[in-house]
């Protein structure tokens, strides 16, 4: 469970707007999930605002989420261009970990990789808009699943490093998608999926490929997790949209509407949805309006 110091929480009040730089929403694995919106020095309790009329206004200023310099444009969810070009966290192997080039001596930040890539990772199945396969660091569970809007998730391998996890995922996505259909995810809860049965079926489909990877790896580098049960999640949504209209702060600087729910990293308004993670580093003003 994600832990947050409740003393940090700010309650948004009518007539008292809060402003600051947006950050990815923090989550607590409660039923339903609890969401906190980092806004500069504030941490706003978003669950308490469901049913309220809100206005989110972009001021036109972006601060890099790494170095804090002012940037005209955001890259890779909040980085300035120099950081996007130099940081290992922005390299293409983060999206495609099977392409890790650490052993070639070309990693952008070897020390960062030692801390973040050469640590336990999990390969998992999740049900967000249907069944999908994915990978994440052990320290990111269950946050990763919640951020994807998954209603259920099941780890199926524990792996010693990110590259091996990527190689496993590469073999498994031949048989199951590695994508979330975000529009479908936001329209409601997906059809239930028996993730345990799906795990066993997937092990059968990819048995030879899995065995080959395990033969090449160290004896404890890939651990099959065949005795774990799925974890389930509920999201604070009063009403799902029938049609999904996505707001883009670069095109529409002001988002206004009744907050009807939160799922994944999306705020769901009666007027449309906005992916908060996409706009990390954007300076905004958040205001509660009279109904």
mmCIF file of C-alpha atoms in Angstrom:
data_model
loop_
_atom_site.group_PDB
_atom_site.id
_atom_site.type_symbol
_atom_site.label_atom_id
_atom_site.label_comp_id
_atom_site.label_asym_id
_atom_site.label_seq_id
_atom_site.Cartn_x
_atom_site.Cartn_y
_atom_site.Cartn_z
ATOM 1 C CA UNK A 1 0.000 0.000 0.000
ATOM 2 C CA UNK A 2 1.282 3.465 -0.885
ATOM 3 C CA UNK A 3 1.818 5.639 2.184
ATOM 4 C CA UNK A 4 1.119 9.376 2.329
ATOM 5 C CA UNK A 5 1.505 11.687 5.303
ATOM 6 C CA UNK A 6 -2.022 12.997 5.913
ATOM 7 C CA UNK A 7 -0.585 16.214 7.349
ATOM 8 C CA UNK A 8 0.396 17.184 3.822
ATOM 9 C CA UNK A 9 -3.154 17.055 2.491
ATOM 10 C CA UNK A 10 -4.825 20.249 1.317
ATOM 11 C CA UNK A 11 -8.599 20.581 1.057
ATOM 12 C CA UNK A 12 -9.655 22.745 -1.879
ATOM 13 C CA UNK A 13 -12.300 25.269 -0.834
ATOM 14 C CA UNK A 14 -14.624 27.445 -2.969
ATOM 15 C CA UNK A 15 -13.126 30.875 -3.526
ATOM 16 C CA UNK A 16 -9.648 29.737 -2.458
ATOM 17 C CA UNK A 17 -7.844 28.422 -5.576
ATOM 18 C CA UNK A 18 -4.544 26.581 -5.334
ATOM 19 C CA UNK A 19 -1.734 26.929 -7.844
ATOM 20 C CA UNK A 20 1.532 25.179 -8.582
ATOM 21 C CA UNK A 21 3.278 22.655 -10.791
ATOM 22 C CA UNK A 22 1.349 19.479 -11.600
ATOM 23 C CA UNK A 23 2.718 16.095 -10.631
ATOM 24 C CA UNK A 24 1.512 12.541 -11.218
ATOM 25 C CA UNK A 25 -1.303 11.733 -8.808
ATOM 26 C CA UNK A 26 -0.240 9.771 -5.750
ATOM 27 C CA UNK A 27 -2.391 6.802 -4.785
ATOM 28 C CA UNK A 28 -3.299 4.787 -1.719
ATOM 29 C CA UNK A 29 -4.609 1.262 -2.274
ATOM 30 C CA UNK A 30 -7.895 1.639 -0.431
ATOM 31 C CA UNK A 31 -11.411 0.665 -1.528
ATOM 32 C CA UNK A 32 -11.920 2.748 -3.554
ATOM 33 C CA UNK A 33 -8.418 3.993 -4.418
ATOM 34 C CA UNK A 34 -7.517 7.300 -2.752
ATOM 35 C CA UNK A 35 -5.999 9.978 -4.980
ATOM 36 C CA UNK A 36 -3.778 12.933 -4.038
ATOM 37 C CA UNK A 37 -2.855 15.559 -6.633
ATOM 38 C CA UNK A 38 0.600 17.181 -6.190
ATOM 39 C CA UNK A 39 0.217 20.848 -7.034
ATOM 40 C CA UNK A 40 3.406 22.701 -6.188
ATOM 41 C CA UNK A 41 3.684 22.637 -2.388
ATOM 42 C CA UNK A 42 0.120 21.345 -2.055
ATOM 43 C CA UNK A 43 -1.203 17.783 -2.031
ATOM 44 C CA UNK A 44 -4.896 17.959 -2.879
ATOM 45 C CA UNK A 45 -7.390 15.326 -1.714
ATOM 46 C CA UNK A 46 -9.140 14.620 -5.025
ATOM 47 C CA UNK A 47 -11.621 11.998 -3.783
ATOM 48 C CA UNK A 48 -13.240 14.678 -1.628
ATOM 49 C CA UNK A 49 -13.890 16.765 -4.751
ATOM 50 C CA UNK A 50 -15.909 14.171 -6.692
ATOM 51 C CA UNK A 51 -19.271 15.750 -7.399
ATOM 52 C CA UNK A 52 -17.778 19.275 -7.236
ATOM 53 C CA UNK A 53 -17.484 21.694 -10.126
ATOM 54 C CA UNK A 54 -13.812 22.430 -10.812
ATOM 55 C CA UNK A 55 -11.734 24.603 -13.098
ATOM 56 C CA UNK A 56 -8.154 23.704 -14.043
ATOM 57 C CA UNK A 57 -6.318 26.563 -15.791
ATOM 58 C CA UNK A 58 -2.885 26.256 -17.420
ATOM 59 C CA UNK A 59 -0.786 29.410 -16.944
ATOM 60 C CA UNK A 60 1.491 28.781 -19.949
ATOM 61 C CA UNK A 61 4.555 27.933 -17.831
ATOM 62 C CA UNK A 62 6.214 24.486 -17.777
ATOM 63 C CA UNK A 63 8.930 23.452 -15.329
ATOM 64 C CA UNK A 64 11.018 20.358 -16.065
ATOM 65 C CA UNK A 65 10.126 17.616 -13.578
ATOM 66 C CA UNK A 66 13.842 16.769 -13.218
ATOM 67 C CA UNK A 67 15.814 20.007 -13.235
ATOM 68 C CA UNK A 68 12.946 22.529 -12.728
ATOM 69 C CA UNK A 69 14.132 24.842 -15.542
ATOM 70 C CA UNK A 70 11.410 26.614 -17.493
ATOM 71 C CA UNK A 71 10.696 24.803 -20.756
ATOM 72 C CA UNK A 72 8.681 25.878 -23.786
ATOM 73 C CA UNK A 73 7.628 22.293 -24.419
ATOM 74 C CA UNK A 74 7.272 19.107 -22.390
ATOM 75 C CA UNK A 75 8.945 15.866 -23.495
ATOM 76 C CA UNK A 76 8.164 12.378 -22.210
ATOM 77 C CA UNK A 77 5.604 13.551 -19.638
ATOM 78 C CA UNK A 78 7.343 16.540 -18.128
ATOM 79 C CA UNK A 79 11.029 16.741 -19.085
ATOM 80 C CA UNK A 80 12.792 19.624 -20.808
ATOM 81 C CA UNK A 81 14.617 18.743 -24.021
ATOM 82 C CA UNK A 82 18.174 18.605 -22.538
ATOM 83 C CA UNK A 83 16.993 16.222 -19.786
ATOM 84 C CA UNK A 84 15.015 14.192 -22.306
ATOM 85 C CA UNK A 85 18.209 13.729 -24.320
ATOM 86 C CA UNK A 86 20.573 12.892 -21.440
ATOM 87 C CA UNK A 87 18.618 11.008 -18.784
ATOM 88 C CA UNK A 88 18.513 7.212 -18.752
ATOM 89 C CA UNK A 89 14.900 7.427 -17.587
ATOM 90 C CA UNK A 90 14.047 8.903 -21.004
ATOM 91 C CA UNK A 91 16.009 6.418 -23.132
ATOM 92 C CA UNK A 92 14.180 4.184 -25.595
ATOM 93 C CA UNK A 93 15.122 1.067 -23.609
ATOM 94 C CA UNK A 94 12.752 2.168 -20.836
ATOM 95 C CA UNK A 95 9.850 1.646 -23.239
ATOM 96 C CA UNK A 96 11.531 -1.385 -24.866
ATOM 97 C CA UNK A 97 13.583 -2.960 -22.042
ATOM 98 C CA UNK A 98 14.582 -5.932 -24.181
ATOM 99 C CA UNK A 99 16.789 -3.407 -26.041
ATOM 100 C CA UNK A 100 18.845 -2.617 -22.933
ATOM 101 C CA UNK A 101 22.375 -1.587 -23.964
ATOM 102 C CA UNK A 102 24.018 -1.449 -20.535
ATOM 103 C CA UNK A 103 26.391 -4.327 -21.364
ATOM 104 C CA UNK A 104 27.504 -2.468 -24.485
ATOM 105 C CA UNK A 105 28.777 0.352 -22.270
ATOM 106 C CA UNK A 106 26.443 2.945 -23.779
ATOM 107 C CA UNK A 107 23.991 3.448 -20.897
ATOM 108 C CA UNK A 108 23.338 7.155 -20.368
ATOM 109 C CA UNK A 109 23.568 6.847 -16.558
ATOM 110 C CA UNK A 110 25.113 3.575 -15.349
ATOM 111 C CA UNK A 111 24.627 4.421 -11.660
ATOM 112 C CA UNK A 112 20.939 5.175 -12.246
ATOM 113 C CA UNK A 113 20.601 1.880 -14.110
ATOM 114 C CA UNK A 114 22.204 -0.023 -11.237
ATOM 115 C CA UNK A 115 19.553 1.369 -8.887
ATOM 116 C CA UNK A 116 16.533 1.127 -11.173
ATOM 117 C CA UNK A 117 17.144 -1.574 -13.794
ATOM 118 C CA UNK A 118 19.237 -4.112 -11.879
ATOM 119 C CA UNK A 119 16.621 -4.748 -9.222
ATOM 120 C CA UNK A 120 13.669 -7.086 -8.937
ATOM 121 C CA UNK A 121 11.049 -6.620 -11.638
ATOM 122 C CA UNK A 122 7.732 -8.368 -12.071
ATOM 123 C CA UNK A 123 6.049 -9.583 -15.230
ATOM 124 C CA UNK A 124 2.304 -9.436 -14.699
ATOM 125 C CA UNK A 125 -1.125 -9.889 -16.201
ATOM 126 C CA UNK A 126 -3.733 -7.188 -15.644
ATOM 127 C CA UNK A 127 -7.300 -6.441 -16.641
ATOM 128 C CA UNK A 128 -7.742 -2.763 -17.489
ATOM 129 C CA UNK A 129 -9.556 -2.660 -20.840
ATOM 130 C CA UNK A 130 -9.159 -6.432 -21.190
ATOM 131 C CA UNK A 131 -6.252 -8.705 -20.398
ATOM 132 C CA UNK A 132 -2.732 -7.378 -20.941
ATOM 133 C CA UNK A 133 0.852 -8.285 -20.042
ATOM 134 C CA UNK A 134 3.306 -5.811 -18.566
ATOM 135 C CA UNK A 135 6.420 -5.355 -16.445
ATOM 136 C CA UNK A 136 7.327 -3.077 -13.548
ATOM 137 C CA UNK A 137 9.839 -2.678 -10.736
ATOM 138 C CA UNK A 138 8.865 -4.378 -7.524
ATOM 139 C CA UNK A 139 8.841 -1.015 -5.752
ATOM 140 C CA UNK A 140 6.072 0.175 -8.111
ATOM 141 C CA UNK A 141 3.465 -2.399 -7.054
ATOM 142 C CA UNK A 142 0.553 -1.904 -6.813
ATOM 143 C CA UNK A 143 0.916 1.710 -8.012
ATOM 144 C CA UNK A 144 1.679 0.641 -11.586
ATOM 145 C CA UNK A 145 -1.544 -1.366 -11.811
ATOM 146 C CA UNK A 146 -3.644 1.455 -10.359
ATOM 147 C CA UNK A 147 -2.065 3.981 -12.762
ATOM 148 C CA UNK A 148 -3.181 1.765 -15.657
ATOM 149 C CA UNK A 149 -6.748 1.628 -14.364
ATOM 150 C CA UNK A 150 -6.568 -2.141 -13.810
ATOM 151 C CA UNK A 151 -9.446 -3.690 -11.867
ATOM 152 C CA UNK A 152 -7.355 -6.831 -11.265
ATOM 153 C CA UNK A 153 -3.701 -7.805 -11.609
ATOM 154 C CA UNK A 154 -1.546 -10.870 -11.094
ATOM 155 C CA UNK A 155 2.281 -11.092 -10.992
ATOM 156 C CA UNK A 156 3.443 -14.193 -12.887
ATOM 157 C CA UNK A 157 7.263 -13.889 -12.803
ATOM 158 C CA UNK A 158 9.786 -12.249 -10.492
ATOM 159 C CA UNK A 159 12.859 -11.348 -12.525
ATOM 160 C CA UNK A 160 16.319 -10.157 -11.475
ATOM 161 C CA UNK A 161 16.574 -7.197 -13.865
ATOM 162 C CA UNK A 162 14.628 -5.085 -16.316
ATOM 163 C CA UNK A 163 16.182 -6.537 -19.479
ATOM 164 C CA UNK A 164 15.186 -10.087 -18.582
ATOM 165 C CA UNK A 165 11.676 -8.894 -17.744
ATOM 166 C CA UNK A 166 11.514 -7.234 -21.158
ATOM 167 C CA UNK A 167 12.666 -10.397 -22.908
ATOM 168 C CA UNK A 168 9.948 -12.384 -21.149
ATOM 169 C CA UNK A 169 7.309 -9.798 -22.014
ATOM 170 C CA UNK A 170 8.479 -9.840 -25.638
ATOM 171 C CA UNK A 171 7.698 -13.571 -25.836
ATOM 172 C CA UNK A 172 4.378 -13.314 -23.994
ATOM 173 C CA UNK A 173 2.975 -10.432 -26.028
ATOM 174 C CA UNK A 174 2.933 -12.752 -29.029
ATOM 175 C CA UNK A 175 -0.071 -14.316 -27.281
ATOM 176 C CA UNK A 176 -1.579 -11.426 -25.276
ATOM 177 C CA UNK A 177 -1.638 -7.641 -25.762
ATOM 178 C CA UNK A 178 0.733 -5.345 -23.894
ATOM 179 C CA UNK A 179 -1.505 -2.306 -24.410
ATOM 180 C CA UNK A 180 -4.332 -0.671 -22.473
ATOM 181 C CA UNK A 181 -7.137 0.770 -24.602
ATOM 182 C CA UNK A 182 -7.512 3.898 -22.493
ATOM 183 C CA UNK A 183 -10.809 5.010 -24.014
ATOM 184 C CA UNK A 184 -12.403 1.646 -23.206
ATOM 185 C CA UNK A 185 -10.827 1.685 -19.728
ATOM 186 C CA UNK A 186 -12.520 5.010 -18.988
ATOM 187 C CA UNK A 187 -15.985 3.932 -20.159
ATOM 188 C CA UNK A 188 -16.479 1.493 -17.300
ATOM 189 C CA UNK A 189 -15.283 -1.731 -15.746
ATOM 190 C CA UNK A 190 -14.052 -4.363 -18.239
ATOM 191 C CA UNK A 191 -15.533 -7.825 -18.468
ATOM 192 C CA UNK A 192 -14.157 -10.047 -15.684
ATOM 193 C CA UNK A 193 -11.140 -12.171 -16.648
ATOM 194 C CA UNK A 194 -9.893 -15.283 -14.844
ATOM 195 C CA UNK A 195 -6.265 -14.215 -14.580
ATOM 196 C CA UNK A 196 -5.178 -17.477 -12.943
ATOM 197 C CA UNK A 197 -6.576 -19.491 -15.849
ATOM 198 C CA UNK A 198 -5.040 -17.001 -18.296
ATOM 199 C CA UNK A 199 -1.664 -17.430 -16.582
ATOM 200 C CA UNK A 200 -1.762 -21.211 -16.970
ATOM 201 C CA UNK A 201 -2.844 -20.933 -20.598
ATOM 202 C CA UNK A 202 -0.091 -18.427 -21.338
ATOM 203 C CA UNK A 203 2.540 -20.636 -19.694
ATOM 204 C CA UNK A 204 1.452 -23.414 -22.052
ATOM 205 C CA UNK A 205 1.542 -21.230 -25.164
ATOM 206 C CA UNK A 206 5.014 -19.831 -24.417
ATOM 207 C CA UNK A 207 6.562 -22.827 -22.642
ATOM 208 C CA UNK A 208 9.473 -23.298 -25.032
ATOM 209 C CA UNK A 209 10.369 -19.603 -25.110
ATOM 210 C CA UNK A 210 10.157 -19.365 -21.301
ATOM 211 C CA UNK A 211 12.322 -22.470 -20.861
ATOM 212 C CA UNK A 212 14.936 -21.072 -23.248
ATOM 213 C CA UNK A 213 15.172 -17.780 -21.335
ATOM 214 C CA UNK A 214 15.393 -19.604 -17.998
ATOM 215 C CA UNK A 215 18.180 -21.848 -19.341
ATOM 216 C CA UNK A 216 20.254 -18.829 -20.374
ATOM 217 C CA UNK A 217 19.642 -16.942 -17.109
ATOM 218 C CA UNK A 218 21.030 -17.601 -13.651
ATOM 219 C CA UNK A 219 19.270 -20.161 -11.448
ATOM 220 C CA UNK A 220 17.347 -17.527 -9.482
ATOM 221 C CA UNK A 221 17.113 -14.800 -12.131
ATOM 222 C CA UNK A 222 13.630 -15.849 -13.276
ATOM 223 C CA UNK A 223 11.183 -17.161 -10.683
ATOM 224 C CA UNK A 224 7.807 -18.495 -11.818
ATOM 225 C CA UNK A 225 4.997 -17.253 -9.578
ATOM 226 C CA UNK A 226 2.377 -19.948 -10.004
ATOM 227 C CA UNK A 227 0.780 -19.867 -6.540
ATOM 228 C CA UNK A 228 -0.271 -16.211 -6.223
ATOM 229 C CA UNK A 229 -3.845 -14.963 -6.407
ATOM 230 C CA UNK A 230 -4.958 -11.775 -8.217
ATOM 231 C CA UNK A 231 -5.247 -8.413 -6.492
ATOM 232 C CA UNK A 232 -8.398 -6.356 -7.147
ATOM 233 C CA UNK A 233 -8.979 -2.601 -7.249
ATOM 234 C CA UNK A 234 -11.957 -0.257 -7.051
ATOM 235 C CA UNK A 235 -11.898 3.281 -8.421
ATOM 236 C CA UNK A 236 -13.773 6.359 -7.177
ATOM 237 C CA UNK A 237 -16.103 6.917 -10.124
ATOM 238 C CA UNK A 238 -19.659 8.168 -9.667
ATOM 239 C CA UNK A 239 -20.416 8.081 -13.384
ATOM 240 C CA UNK A 240 -18.487 6.807 -16.403
ATOM 241 C CA UNK A 241 -18.639 8.777 -19.676
ATOM 242 C CA UNK A 242 -20.535 7.338 -22.640
ATOM 243 C CA UNK A 243 -18.108 9.068 -25.007
ATOM 244 C CA UNK A 244 -14.527 9.904 -24.133
ATOM 245 C CA UNK A 245 -13.338 13.405 -25.031
ATOM 246 C CA UNK A 246 -9.762 14.103 -24.005
ATOM 247 C CA UNK A 247 -8.543 17.566 -22.971
ATOM 248 C CA UNK A 248 -5.123 18.816 -24.099
ATOM 249 C CA UNK A 249 -3.794 21.777 -22.108
ATOM 250 C CA UNK A 250 -1.564 22.805 -25.024
ATOM 251 C CA UNK A 251 -4.700 23.409 -27.092
ATOM 252 C CA UNK A 252 -7.294 24.233 -24.428
ATOM 253 C CA UNK A 253 -5.749 26.028 -21.475
ATOM 254 C CA UNK A 254 -8.860 25.787 -19.327
ATOM 255 C CA UNK A 255 -10.682 22.631 -18.245
ATOM 256 C CA UNK A 256 -14.000 23.102 -16.487
ATOM 257 C CA UNK A 257 -16.708 20.715 -15.361
ATOM 258 C CA UNK A 258 -18.114 18.508 -12.634
ATOM 259 C CA UNK A 259 -15.597 15.927 -11.438
ATOM 260 C CA UNK A 260 -17.413 12.609 -11.812
ATOM 261 C CA UNK A 261 -14.559 10.238 -11.012
ATOM 262 C CA UNK A 262 -10.908 9.260 -11.164
ATOM 263 C CA UNK A 263 -9.425 6.189 -12.806
ATOM 264 C CA UNK A 264 -5.835 5.430 -13.710
ATOM 265 C CA UNK A 265 -4.233 8.863 -13.940
ATOM 266 C CA UNK A 266 -7.353 10.418 -15.476
ATOM 267 C CA UNK A 267 -9.715 12.974 -13.993
ATOM 268 C CA UNK A 268 -13.185 12.286 -15.405
ATOM 269 C CA UNK A 269 -15.325 15.415 -15.846
ATOM 270 C CA UNK A 270 -18.826 15.662 -17.277
ATOM 271 C CA UNK A 271 -17.177 17.710 -20.053
ATOM 272 C CA UNK A 272 -14.288 15.351 -20.852
ATOM 273 C CA UNK A 273 -11.230 13.637 -19.351
ATOM 274 C CA UNK A 274 -7.646 14.722 -18.730
ATOM 275 C CA UNK A 275 -4.550 12.559 -18.247
ATOM 276 C CA UNK A 276 -2.756 14.264 -15.371
ATOM 277 C CA UNK A 277 0.451 12.304 -15.916
ATOM 278 C CA UNK A 278 0.756 13.667 -19.458
ATOM 279 C CA UNK A 279 0.983 17.216 -18.116
ATOM 280 C CA UNK A 280 3.587 16.782 -15.394
ATOM 281 C CA UNK A 281 5.499 20.031 -14.899
ATOM 282 C CA UNK A 282 2.683 22.261 -16.156
ATOM 283 C CA UNK A 283 1.893 25.190 -13.886
ATOM 284 C CA UNK A 284 -1.844 25.359 -13.247
ATOM 285 C CA UNK A 285 -4.486 26.945 -11.048
ATOM 286 C CA UNK A 286 -7.120 24.632 -9.542
ATOM 287 C CA UNK A 287 -10.364 26.195 -8.351
ATOM 288 C CA UNK A 288 -13.614 24.855 -6.937
ATOM 289 C CA UNK A 289 -16.597 26.665 -8.464
ATOM 290 C CA UNK A 290 -20.120 27.156 -7.272
ATOM 291 C CA UNK A 291 -22.593 24.739 -8.854
#
